[in-house]
């Protein structure tokens, strides 16, 4: 693998302040008060020579880079890791991001939200497995049936910031979707440069028309009503953590943090409805 390119001086780490998106919404506060943003990955098309194409073919057979990015709730990129081949697994890219020299930094006591292709480990809270998560899994008017569904639904709503940030990036820089015929390292640097320019424009002109298009959360807004009163917490197996730089105690603490958030959220949710 060629050396990936990561975010440096053009990308600022998140602060420890509670963002207004969380503090002003009772669905998220105080449960996600320590959340500083969300992480996701996208595939960006690349052009490479015939002898290099194998590793760059993703699971759909397309030539691409596997990009990981951490986004703030201000629609900015806090960290970008570009250059991994399309065939690389999400866990490989994630592990690289948190262990490399210029690694993804998480403020002490804080965490990012990740979706279910990433592990639930210190600094990163994932949704519960084997439980509906994405908006397509929650039809309009759907009501969470247990604590894990409620957590996943709100987790998905909050993590939607990654889709909106990537959406604004691709709308402004369509060249990222065009696989330009530059040398590979130039194509990699192009991704990082586009993210840096995105951040600069967001800071200098936050009312830019493209940002206006993606500022509002367009995902589902399911009406919540009183579901059955079960509290069942699902637990993952240890297999998904193999190869990561976390010990069993750290993984257990991360799991317990998610359980604590889920339990507090569920108890409030039940309490706020009149008895039936």
PDB file of C-alpha atoms in Angstrom:
ATOM      1  CA  UNK A   1       0.000   0.000   0.000  1.00  0.00           C
ATOM      2  CA  UNK A   2       1.218   3.509  -0.808  1.00  0.00           C
ATOM      3  CA  UNK A   3       1.449   5.919   2.106  1.00  0.00           C
ATOM      4  CA  UNK A   4      -1.976   7.507   2.704  1.00  0.00           C
ATOM      5  CA  UNK A   5      -2.387  11.220   3.173  1.00  0.00           C
ATOM      6  CA  UNK A   6      -3.963  12.470   6.371  1.00  0.00           C
ATOM      7  CA  UNK A   7      -5.189  15.762   7.775  1.00  0.00           C
ATOM      8  CA  UNK A   8      -2.568  18.126   9.211  1.00  0.00           C
ATOM      9  CA  UNK A   9      -2.616  21.876   9.878  1.00  0.00           C
ATOM     10  CA  UNK A  10      -5.759  22.586   7.833  1.00  0.00           C
ATOM     11  CA  UNK A  11      -7.957  20.489  10.104  1.00  0.00           C
ATOM     12  CA  UNK A  12      -8.764  21.456  13.675  1.00  0.00           C
ATOM     13  CA  UNK A  13      -9.631  18.846  16.328  1.00  0.00           C
ATOM     14  CA  UNK A  14     -13.004  19.232  18.024  1.00  0.00           C
ATOM     15  CA  UNK A  15     -13.381  21.245  21.218  1.00  0.00           C
ATOM     16  CA  UNK A  16     -14.754  19.830  24.453  1.00  0.00           C
ATOM     17  CA  UNK A  17     -17.787  22.116  24.364  1.00  0.00           C
ATOM     18  CA  UNK A  18     -21.249  20.620  23.947  1.00  0.00           C
ATOM     19  CA  UNK A  19     -22.510  21.581  20.495  1.00  0.00           C
ATOM     20  CA  UNK A  20     -25.858  23.378  20.312  1.00  0.00           C
ATOM     21  CA  UNK A  21     -27.190  20.633  18.019  1.00  0.00           C
ATOM     22  CA  UNK A  22     -27.005  18.377  21.080  1.00  0.00           C
ATOM     23  CA  UNK A  23     -27.560  20.791  23.965  1.00  0.00           C
ATOM     24  CA  UNK A  24     -30.739  22.275  22.453  1.00  0.00           C
ATOM     25  CA  UNK A  25     -32.411  18.972  21.524  1.00  0.00           C
ATOM     26  CA  UNK A  26     -33.927  16.817  24.316  1.00  0.00           C
ATOM     27  CA  UNK A  27     -33.519  13.722  22.144  1.00  0.00           C
ATOM     28  CA  UNK A  28     -29.744  14.104  22.403  1.00  0.00           C
ATOM     29  CA  UNK A  29     -29.077  15.957  25.655  1.00  0.00           C
ATOM     30  CA  UNK A  30     -27.770  15.010  28.142  1.00  0.00           C
ATOM     31  CA  UNK A  31     -27.209  11.526  26.702  1.00  0.00           C
ATOM     32  CA  UNK A  32     -24.740  12.528  23.957  1.00  0.00           C
ATOM     33  CA  UNK A  33     -23.196  15.479  25.807  1.00  0.00           C
ATOM     34  CA  UNK A  34     -19.701  14.008  25.376  1.00  0.00           C
ATOM     35  CA  UNK A  35     -20.080  13.447  21.631  1.00  0.00           C
ATOM     36  CA  UNK A  36     -17.845  15.695  19.500  1.00  0.00           C
ATOM     37  CA  UNK A  37     -18.782  14.531  16.014  1.00  0.00           C
ATOM     38  CA  UNK A  38     -19.170  11.517  13.763  1.00  0.00           C
ATOM     39  CA  UNK A  39     -17.008   9.330  11.539  1.00  0.00           C
ATOM     40  CA  UNK A  40     -17.718   7.647   8.246  1.00  0.00           C
ATOM     41  CA  UNK A  41     -15.993   6.499   5.086  1.00  0.00           C
ATOM     42  CA  UNK A  42     -16.669   6.951   1.388  1.00  0.00           C
ATOM     43  CA  UNK A  43     -15.225   5.553  -1.814  1.00  0.00           C
ATOM     44  CA  UNK A  44     -13.716   8.107  -4.206  1.00  0.00           C
ATOM     45  CA  UNK A  45     -13.007   6.973  -7.794  1.00  0.00           C
ATOM     46  CA  UNK A  46      -9.354   6.755  -8.887  1.00  0.00           C
ATOM     47  CA  UNK A  47      -7.457   6.250 -12.105  1.00  0.00           C
ATOM     48  CA  UNK A  48      -4.487   3.851 -11.855  1.00  0.00           C
ATOM     49  CA  UNK A  49      -2.402   1.822 -14.279  1.00  0.00           C
ATOM     50  CA  UNK A  50      -3.515  -1.673 -15.269  1.00  0.00           C
ATOM     51  CA  UNK A  51      -0.846  -3.301 -13.099  1.00  0.00           C
ATOM     52  CA  UNK A  52      -2.116  -1.410 -10.009  1.00  0.00           C
ATOM     53  CA  UNK A  53      -5.825  -1.911 -10.432  1.00  0.00           C
ATOM     54  CA  UNK A  54      -6.318  -5.078  -8.385  1.00  0.00           C
ATOM     55  CA  UNK A  55      -5.980  -3.610  -4.873  1.00  0.00           C
ATOM     56  CA  UNK A  56      -8.006  -0.524  -5.787  1.00  0.00           C
ATOM     57  CA  UNK A  57     -11.132  -2.456  -6.783  1.00  0.00           C
ATOM     58  CA  UNK A  58     -13.746  -2.177  -4.052  1.00  0.00           C
ATOM     59  CA  UNK A  59     -16.414  -4.750  -3.279  1.00  0.00           C
ATOM     60  CA  UNK A  60     -18.464  -3.476  -6.240  1.00  0.00           C
ATOM     61  CA  UNK A  61     -15.528  -3.927  -8.608  1.00  0.00           C
ATOM     62  CA  UNK A  62     -14.965  -0.176  -9.032  1.00  0.00           C
ATOM     63  CA  UNK A  63     -11.543   1.484  -8.852  1.00  0.00           C
ATOM     64  CA  UNK A  64     -11.534   3.687  -5.782  1.00  0.00           C
ATOM     65  CA  UNK A  65      -9.851   5.040  -2.679  1.00  0.00           C
ATOM     66  CA  UNK A  66     -11.351   4.189   0.706  1.00  0.00           C
ATOM     67  CA  UNK A  67     -11.540   7.534   2.571  1.00  0.00           C
ATOM     68  CA  UNK A  68     -12.145   7.910   6.315  1.00  0.00           C
ATOM     69  CA  UNK A  69     -13.199  11.270   7.735  1.00  0.00           C
ATOM     70  CA  UNK A  70     -14.199  12.674  11.124  1.00  0.00           C
ATOM     71  CA  UNK A  71     -16.817  15.425  10.909  1.00  0.00           C
ATOM     72  CA  UNK A  72     -17.875  18.037  13.450  1.00  0.00           C
ATOM     73  CA  UNK A  73     -21.485  19.129  13.928  1.00  0.00           C
ATOM     74  CA  UNK A  74     -20.531  22.373  12.160  1.00  0.00           C
ATOM     75  CA  UNK A  75     -20.183  20.389   8.894  1.00  0.00           C
ATOM     76  CA  UNK A  76     -16.398  20.642   9.010  1.00  0.00           C
ATOM     77  CA  UNK A  77     -13.795  17.922   8.611  1.00  0.00           C
ATOM     78  CA  UNK A  78     -11.730  17.399  11.768  1.00  0.00           C
ATOM     79  CA  UNK A  79      -9.614  14.656  10.225  1.00  0.00           C
ATOM     80  CA  UNK A  80      -9.247  13.033   6.813  1.00  0.00           C
ATOM     81  CA  UNK A  81      -7.321   9.898   5.884  1.00  0.00           C
ATOM     82  CA  UNK A  82      -7.081   9.342   2.122  1.00  0.00           C
ATOM     83  CA  UNK A  83      -5.141   6.921  -0.047  1.00  0.00           C
ATOM     84  CA  UNK A  84      -6.198   3.470   1.130  1.00  0.00           C
ATOM     85  CA  UNK A  85      -7.033   1.092  -1.687  1.00  0.00           C
ATOM     86  CA  UNK A  86     -10.680   0.365  -2.381  1.00  0.00           C
ATOM     87  CA  UNK A  87     -10.200  -3.286  -1.405  1.00  0.00           C
ATOM     88  CA  UNK A  88      -9.079  -2.317   2.125  1.00  0.00           C
ATOM     89  CA  UNK A  89     -11.587  -3.144   4.823  1.00  0.00           C
ATOM     90  CA  UNK A  90     -13.146  -0.407   6.899  1.00  0.00           C
ATOM     91  CA  UNK A  91     -11.473  -1.873   9.988  1.00  0.00           C
ATOM     92  CA  UNK A  92      -8.056  -1.639   8.305  1.00  0.00           C
ATOM     93  CA  UNK A  93      -8.576   2.030   7.504  1.00  0.00           C
ATOM     94  CA  UNK A  94     -10.001   2.739  10.959  1.00  0.00           C
ATOM     95  CA  UNK A  95      -7.101   1.012  12.722  1.00  0.00           C
ATOM     96  CA  UNK A  96      -4.648   2.973  10.592  1.00  0.00           C
ATOM     97  CA  UNK A  97      -6.369   6.242  11.505  1.00  0.00           C
ATOM     98  CA  UNK A  98      -6.129   5.645  15.254  1.00  0.00           C
ATOM     99  CA  UNK A  99      -2.588   4.201  15.354  1.00  0.00           C
ATOM    100  CA  UNK A 100      -0.529   6.080  12.737  1.00  0.00           C
ATOM    101  CA  UNK A 101       1.870   8.908  13.675  1.00  0.00           C
ATOM    102  CA  UNK A 102      -0.569  11.676  12.698  1.00  0.00           C
ATOM    103  CA  UNK A 103      -3.498   9.789  14.122  1.00  0.00           C
ATOM    104  CA  UNK A 104      -7.092  10.754  14.691  1.00  0.00           C
ATOM    105  CA  UNK A 105      -7.233  12.484  18.071  1.00  0.00           C
ATOM    106  CA  UNK A 106     -10.208  12.205  20.419  1.00  0.00           C
ATOM    107  CA  UNK A 107     -10.415  14.669  23.349  1.00  0.00           C
ATOM    108  CA  UNK A 108     -10.144  13.055  26.784  1.00  0.00           C
ATOM    109  CA  UNK A 109     -13.498  11.750  27.945  1.00  0.00           C
ATOM    110  CA  UNK A 110     -15.164  12.436  24.574  1.00  0.00           C
ATOM    111  CA  UNK A 111     -16.162  10.258  21.637  1.00  0.00           C
ATOM    112  CA  UNK A 112     -17.222  10.181  17.994  1.00  0.00           C
ATOM    113  CA  UNK A 113     -20.275   8.343  16.692  1.00  0.00           C
ATOM    114  CA  UNK A 114     -19.568   5.606  14.130  1.00  0.00           C
ATOM    115  CA  UNK A 115     -21.907   3.341  12.222  1.00  0.00           C
ATOM    116  CA  UNK A 116     -22.024  -0.441  12.375  1.00  0.00           C
ATOM    117  CA  UNK A 117     -19.092  -1.028  10.026  1.00  0.00           C
ATOM    118  CA  UNK A 118     -16.797   0.217  12.819  1.00  0.00           C
ATOM    119  CA  UNK A 119     -16.256  -1.228  16.316  1.00  0.00           C
ATOM    120  CA  UNK A 120     -17.552   0.105  19.630  1.00  0.00           C
ATOM    121  CA  UNK A 121     -14.248   0.967  21.330  1.00  0.00           C
ATOM    122  CA  UNK A 122     -12.885   3.794  23.533  1.00  0.00           C
ATOM    123  CA  UNK A 123     -13.523   7.132  21.850  1.00  0.00           C
ATOM    124  CA  UNK A 124     -16.016   5.682  19.342  1.00  0.00           C
ATOM    125  CA  UNK A 125     -19.634   4.684  19.994  1.00  0.00           C
ATOM    126  CA  UNK A 126     -21.297   2.384  17.469  1.00  0.00           C
ATOM    127  CA  UNK A 127     -24.976   1.382  17.213  1.00  0.00           C
ATOM    128  CA  UNK A 128     -26.219  -1.929  18.540  1.00  0.00           C
ATOM    129  CA  UNK A 129     -25.858  -4.828  16.094  1.00  0.00           C
ATOM    130  CA  UNK A 130     -28.816  -6.901  14.912  1.00  0.00           C
ATOM    131  CA  UNK A 131     -31.052  -3.877  15.598  1.00  0.00           C
ATOM    132  CA  UNK A 132     -32.619  -1.461  13.076  1.00  0.00           C
ATOM    133  CA  UNK A 133     -30.353   1.523  12.547  1.00  0.00           C
ATOM    134  CA  UNK A 134     -30.438   3.430   9.243  1.00  0.00           C
ATOM    135  CA  UNK A 135     -33.382   5.683   8.373  1.00  0.00           C
ATOM    136  CA  UNK A 136     -34.599   3.126   5.793  1.00  0.00           C
ATOM    137  CA  UNK A 137     -34.943   0.684   8.696  1.00  0.00           C
ATOM    138  CA  UNK A 138     -37.330   3.072  10.460  1.00  0.00           C
ATOM    139  CA  UNK A 139     -40.360   3.771   8.221  1.00  0.00           C
ATOM    140  CA  UNK A 140     -42.233   7.032   8.712  1.00  0.00           C
ATOM    141  CA  UNK A 141     -44.168   6.930  11.957  1.00  0.00           C
ATOM    142  CA  UNK A 142     -42.222   3.957  13.312  1.00  0.00           C
ATOM    143  CA  UNK A 143     -41.911   3.785  17.095  1.00  0.00           C
ATOM    144  CA  UNK A 144     -38.863   2.261  18.839  1.00  0.00           C
ATOM    145  CA  UNK A 145     -39.813  -1.028  20.468  1.00  0.00           C
ATOM    146  CA  UNK A 146     -37.004  -1.271  23.015  1.00  0.00           C
ATOM    147  CA  UNK A 147     -34.039   0.587  24.472  1.00  0.00           C
ATOM    148  CA  UNK A 148     -31.602  -0.493  21.753  1.00  0.00           C
ATOM    149  CA  UNK A 149     -33.898   0.644  18.966  1.00  0.00           C
ATOM    150  CA  UNK A 150     -34.367   4.004  20.671  1.00  0.00           C
ATOM    151  CA  UNK A 151     -30.601   4.407  21.031  1.00  0.00           C
ATOM    152  CA  UNK A 152     -29.946   3.380  17.422  1.00  0.00           C
ATOM    153  CA  UNK A 153     -32.635   5.709  16.093  1.00  0.00           C
ATOM    154  CA  UNK A 154     -31.235   8.761  17.883  1.00  0.00           C
ATOM    155  CA  UNK A 155     -27.641   7.723  17.164  1.00  0.00           C
ATOM    156  CA  UNK A 156     -28.523   7.579  13.439  1.00  0.00           C
ATOM    157  CA  UNK A 157     -30.209  10.982  13.518  1.00  0.00           C
ATOM    158  CA  UNK A 158     -27.144  12.574  15.099  1.00  0.00           C
ATOM    159  CA  UNK A 159     -24.604  10.729  12.937  1.00  0.00           C
ATOM    160  CA  UNK A 160     -26.419  11.985   9.830  1.00  0.00           C
ATOM    161  CA  UNK A 161     -23.997  14.935   9.939  1.00  0.00           C
ATOM    162  CA  UNK A 162     -21.457  12.828   8.026  1.00  0.00           C
ATOM    163  CA  UNK A 163     -23.819  12.355   5.072  1.00  0.00           C
ATOM    164  CA  UNK A 164     -24.544  16.089   4.982  1.00  0.00           C
ATOM    165  CA  UNK A 165     -20.858  17.041   5.208  1.00  0.00           C
ATOM    166  CA  UNK A 166     -19.874  14.615   2.455  1.00  0.00           C
ATOM    167  CA  UNK A 167     -22.856  15.817   0.426  1.00  0.00           C
ATOM    168  CA  UNK A 168     -21.675  19.435   0.596  1.00  0.00           C
ATOM    169  CA  UNK A 169     -18.128  18.364  -0.297  1.00  0.00           C
ATOM    170  CA  UNK A 170     -19.195  16.431  -3.397  1.00  0.00           C
ATOM    171  CA  UNK A 171     -21.574  19.193  -4.501  1.00  0.00           C
ATOM    172  CA  UNK A 172     -18.778  21.753  -4.404  1.00  0.00           C
ATOM    173  CA  UNK A 173     -16.025  19.548  -5.833  1.00  0.00           C
ATOM    174  CA  UNK A 174     -17.558  17.182  -8.414  1.00  0.00           C
ATOM    175  CA  UNK A 175     -14.026  16.421  -9.627  1.00  0.00           C
ATOM    176  CA  UNK A 176     -13.811  14.032  -6.664  1.00  0.00           C
ATOM    177  CA  UNK A 177     -16.369  11.798  -8.376  1.00  0.00           C
ATOM    178  CA  UNK A 178     -14.694  11.988 -11.800  1.00  0.00           C
ATOM    179  CA  UNK A 179     -11.490   9.914 -11.357  1.00  0.00           C
ATOM    180  CA  UNK A 180      -9.169  12.502 -12.966  1.00  0.00           C
ATOM    181  CA  UNK A 181      -6.143  11.213 -14.886  1.00  0.00           C
ATOM    182  CA  UNK A 182      -3.542  12.571 -12.484  1.00  0.00           C
ATOM    183  CA  UNK A 183      -0.769  10.551 -10.802  1.00  0.00           C
ATOM    184  CA  UNK A 184      -2.152   8.531  -7.923  1.00  0.00           C
ATOM    185  CA  UNK A 185      -0.518  10.640  -5.202  1.00  0.00           C
ATOM    186  CA  UNK A 186      -1.995  13.767  -6.791  1.00  0.00           C
ATOM    187  CA  UNK A 187      -5.439  12.162  -6.717  1.00  0.00           C
ATOM    188  CA  UNK A 188      -4.956  11.352  -3.028  1.00  0.00           C
ATOM    189  CA  UNK A 189      -3.820  14.890  -2.225  1.00  0.00           C
ATOM    190  CA  UNK A 190      -6.763  16.254  -4.200  1.00  0.00           C
ATOM    191  CA  UNK A 191      -9.170  14.664  -1.720  1.00  0.00           C
ATOM    192  CA  UNK A 192      -7.412  16.233   1.274  1.00  0.00           C
ATOM    193  CA  UNK A 193      -7.112  19.620  -0.486  1.00  0.00           C
ATOM    194  CA  UNK A 194     -10.842  19.613  -1.280  1.00  0.00           C
ATOM    195  CA  UNK A 195     -11.662  18.900   2.379  1.00  0.00           C
ATOM    196  CA  UNK A 196      -9.314  21.696   3.500  1.00  0.00           C
ATOM    197  CA  UNK A 197     -10.951  24.172   1.098  1.00  0.00           C
ATOM    198  CA  UNK A 198     -14.358  22.990   2.305  1.00  0.00           C
ATOM    199  CA  UNK A 199     -13.309  23.864   5.873  1.00  0.00           C
ATOM    200  CA  UNK A 200     -11.929  27.247   4.826  1.00  0.00           C
ATOM    201  CA  UNK A 201     -15.128  28.246   3.026  1.00  0.00           C
ATOM    202  CA  UNK A 202     -17.246  27.008   5.929  1.00  0.00           C
ATOM    203  CA  UNK A 203     -15.279  29.231   8.291  1.00  0.00           C
ATOM    204  CA  UNK A 204     -15.188  32.306   6.026  1.00  0.00           C
ATOM    205  CA  UNK A 205     -18.660  32.098   4.511  1.00  0.00           C
ATOM    206  CA  UNK A 206     -20.904  29.871   6.632  1.00  0.00           C
ATOM    207  CA  UNK A 207     -24.012  31.106   4.781  1.00  0.00           C
ATOM    208  CA  UNK A 208     -22.693  29.817   1.446  1.00  0.00           C
ATOM    209  CA  UNK A 209     -25.527  28.417  -0.659  1.00  0.00           C
ATOM    210  CA  UNK A 210     -24.137  24.895  -0.787  1.00  0.00           C
ATOM    211  CA  UNK A 211     -23.875  24.740   2.986  1.00  0.00           C
ATOM    212  CA  UNK A 212     -27.416  26.070   3.261  1.00  0.00           C
ATOM    213  CA  UNK A 213     -28.558  23.060   1.238  1.00  0.00           C
ATOM    214  CA  UNK A 214     -26.998  20.611   3.694  1.00  0.00           C
ATOM    215  CA  UNK A 215     -27.321  22.345   7.065  1.00  0.00           C
ATOM    216  CA  UNK A 216     -30.720  20.913   7.872  1.00  0.00           C
ATOM    217  CA  UNK A 217     -31.155  17.273   8.801  1.00  0.00           C
ATOM    218  CA  UNK A 218     -33.252  15.722   6.040  1.00  0.00           C
ATOM    219  CA  UNK A 219     -33.348  12.226   7.539  1.00  0.00           C
ATOM    220  CA  UNK A 220     -36.418  10.678   9.097  1.00  0.00           C
ATOM    221  CA  UNK A 221     -38.183  12.321  12.017  1.00  0.00           C
ATOM    222  CA  UNK A 222     -40.092   9.384  13.422  1.00  0.00           C
ATOM    223  CA  UNK A 223     -42.765  10.173  15.961  1.00  0.00           C
ATOM    224  CA  UNK A 224     -41.878   8.615  19.280  1.00  0.00           C
ATOM    225  CA  UNK A 225     -44.641   7.079  21.367  1.00  0.00           C
ATOM    226  CA  UNK A 226     -44.737   4.714  24.283  1.00  0.00           C
ATOM    227  CA  UNK A 227     -43.513   1.223  23.245  1.00  0.00           C
ATOM    228  CA  UNK A 228     -43.492  -1.963  25.340  1.00  0.00           C
ATOM    229  CA  UNK A 229     -41.555  -1.588  28.581  1.00  0.00           C
ATOM    230  CA  UNK A 230     -38.739  -4.056  27.914  1.00  0.00           C
ATOM    231  CA  UNK A 231     -35.106  -3.092  28.460  1.00  0.00           C
ATOM    232  CA  UNK A 232     -32.963  -5.553  26.525  1.00  0.00           C
ATOM    233  CA  UNK A 233     -29.334  -4.721  25.727  1.00  0.00           C
ATOM    234  CA  UNK A 234     -27.564  -6.614  22.926  1.00  0.00           C
ATOM    235  CA  UNK A 235     -23.856  -7.341  23.166  1.00  0.00           C
ATOM    236  CA  UNK A 236     -21.420  -7.990  20.307  1.00  0.00           C
ATOM    237  CA  UNK A 237     -19.004 -10.862  20.108  1.00  0.00           C
ATOM    238  CA  UNK A 238     -15.258 -10.310  20.480  1.00  0.00           C
ATOM    239  CA  UNK A 239     -14.504 -11.333  16.878  1.00  0.00           C
ATOM    240  CA  UNK A 240     -15.018  -7.849  15.468  1.00  0.00           C
ATOM    241  CA  UNK A 241     -12.267  -6.437  17.697  1.00  0.00           C
ATOM    242  CA  UNK A 242      -9.520  -8.732  16.479  1.00  0.00           C
ATOM    243  CA  UNK A 243      -6.500  -6.838  15.211  1.00  0.00           C
ATOM    244  CA  UNK A 244      -7.385  -3.588  16.993  1.00  0.00           C
ATOM    245  CA  UNK A 245      -5.139  -1.951  19.573  1.00  0.00           C
ATOM    246  CA  UNK A 246      -7.531  -2.222  22.528  1.00  0.00           C
ATOM    247  CA  UNK A 247      -7.478  -4.679  25.396  1.00  0.00           C
ATOM    248  CA  UNK A 248     -10.484  -6.503  26.828  1.00  0.00           C
ATOM    249  CA  UNK A 249     -10.895  -4.072  29.716  1.00  0.00           C
ATOM    250  CA  UNK A 250     -10.972  -1.047  27.409  1.00  0.00           C
ATOM    251  CA  UNK A 251     -13.543  -2.717  25.161  1.00  0.00           C
ATOM    252  CA  UNK A 252     -15.678  -3.614  28.180  1.00  0.00           C
ATOM    253  CA  UNK A 253     -15.589  -0.015  29.448  1.00  0.00           C
ATOM    254  CA  UNK A 254     -16.638   1.274  26.030  1.00  0.00           C
ATOM    255  CA  UNK A 255     -19.493  -1.204  25.971  1.00  0.00           C
ATOM    256  CA  UNK A 256     -20.583  -0.153  29.453  1.00  0.00           C
ATOM    257  CA  UNK A 257     -20.574   3.514  28.438  1.00  0.00           C
ATOM    258  CA  UNK A 258     -22.992   2.747  25.623  1.00  0.00           C
ATOM    259  CA  UNK A 259     -25.204   0.740  27.986  1.00  0.00           C
ATOM    260  CA  UNK A 260     -25.231   3.639  30.459  1.00  0.00           C
ATOM    261  CA  UNK A 261     -26.251   6.118  27.772  1.00  0.00           C
ATOM    262  CA  UNK A 262     -28.918   3.748  26.488  1.00  0.00           C
ATOM    263  CA  UNK A 263     -30.374   3.055  29.938  1.00  0.00           C
ATOM    264  CA  UNK A 264     -30.545   6.743  30.871  1.00  0.00           C
ATOM    265  CA  UNK A 265     -32.181   7.593  27.551  1.00  0.00           C
ATOM    266  CA  UNK A 266     -34.715   4.776  27.853  1.00  0.00           C
ATOM    267  CA  UNK A 267     -35.635   5.557  31.459  1.00  0.00           C
ATOM    268  CA  UNK A 268     -36.304   9.188  30.580  1.00  0.00           C
ATOM    269  CA  UNK A 269     -38.227   8.170  27.488  1.00  0.00           C
ATOM    270  CA  UNK A 270     -40.543   5.896  29.493  1.00  0.00           C
ATOM    271  CA  UNK A 271     -40.893   8.365  32.357  1.00  0.00           C
ATOM    272  CA  UNK A 272     -41.956  11.217  30.079  1.00  0.00           C
ATOM    273  CA  UNK A 273     -45.053   9.380  28.871  1.00  0.00           C
ATOM    274  CA  UNK A 274     -48.221   9.123  30.971  1.00  0.00           C
ATOM    275  CA  UNK A 275     -49.014   5.667  32.271  1.00  0.00           C
ATOM    276  CA  UNK A 276     -51.258   3.659  30.026  1.00  0.00           C
TER     277      UNK A 276
END
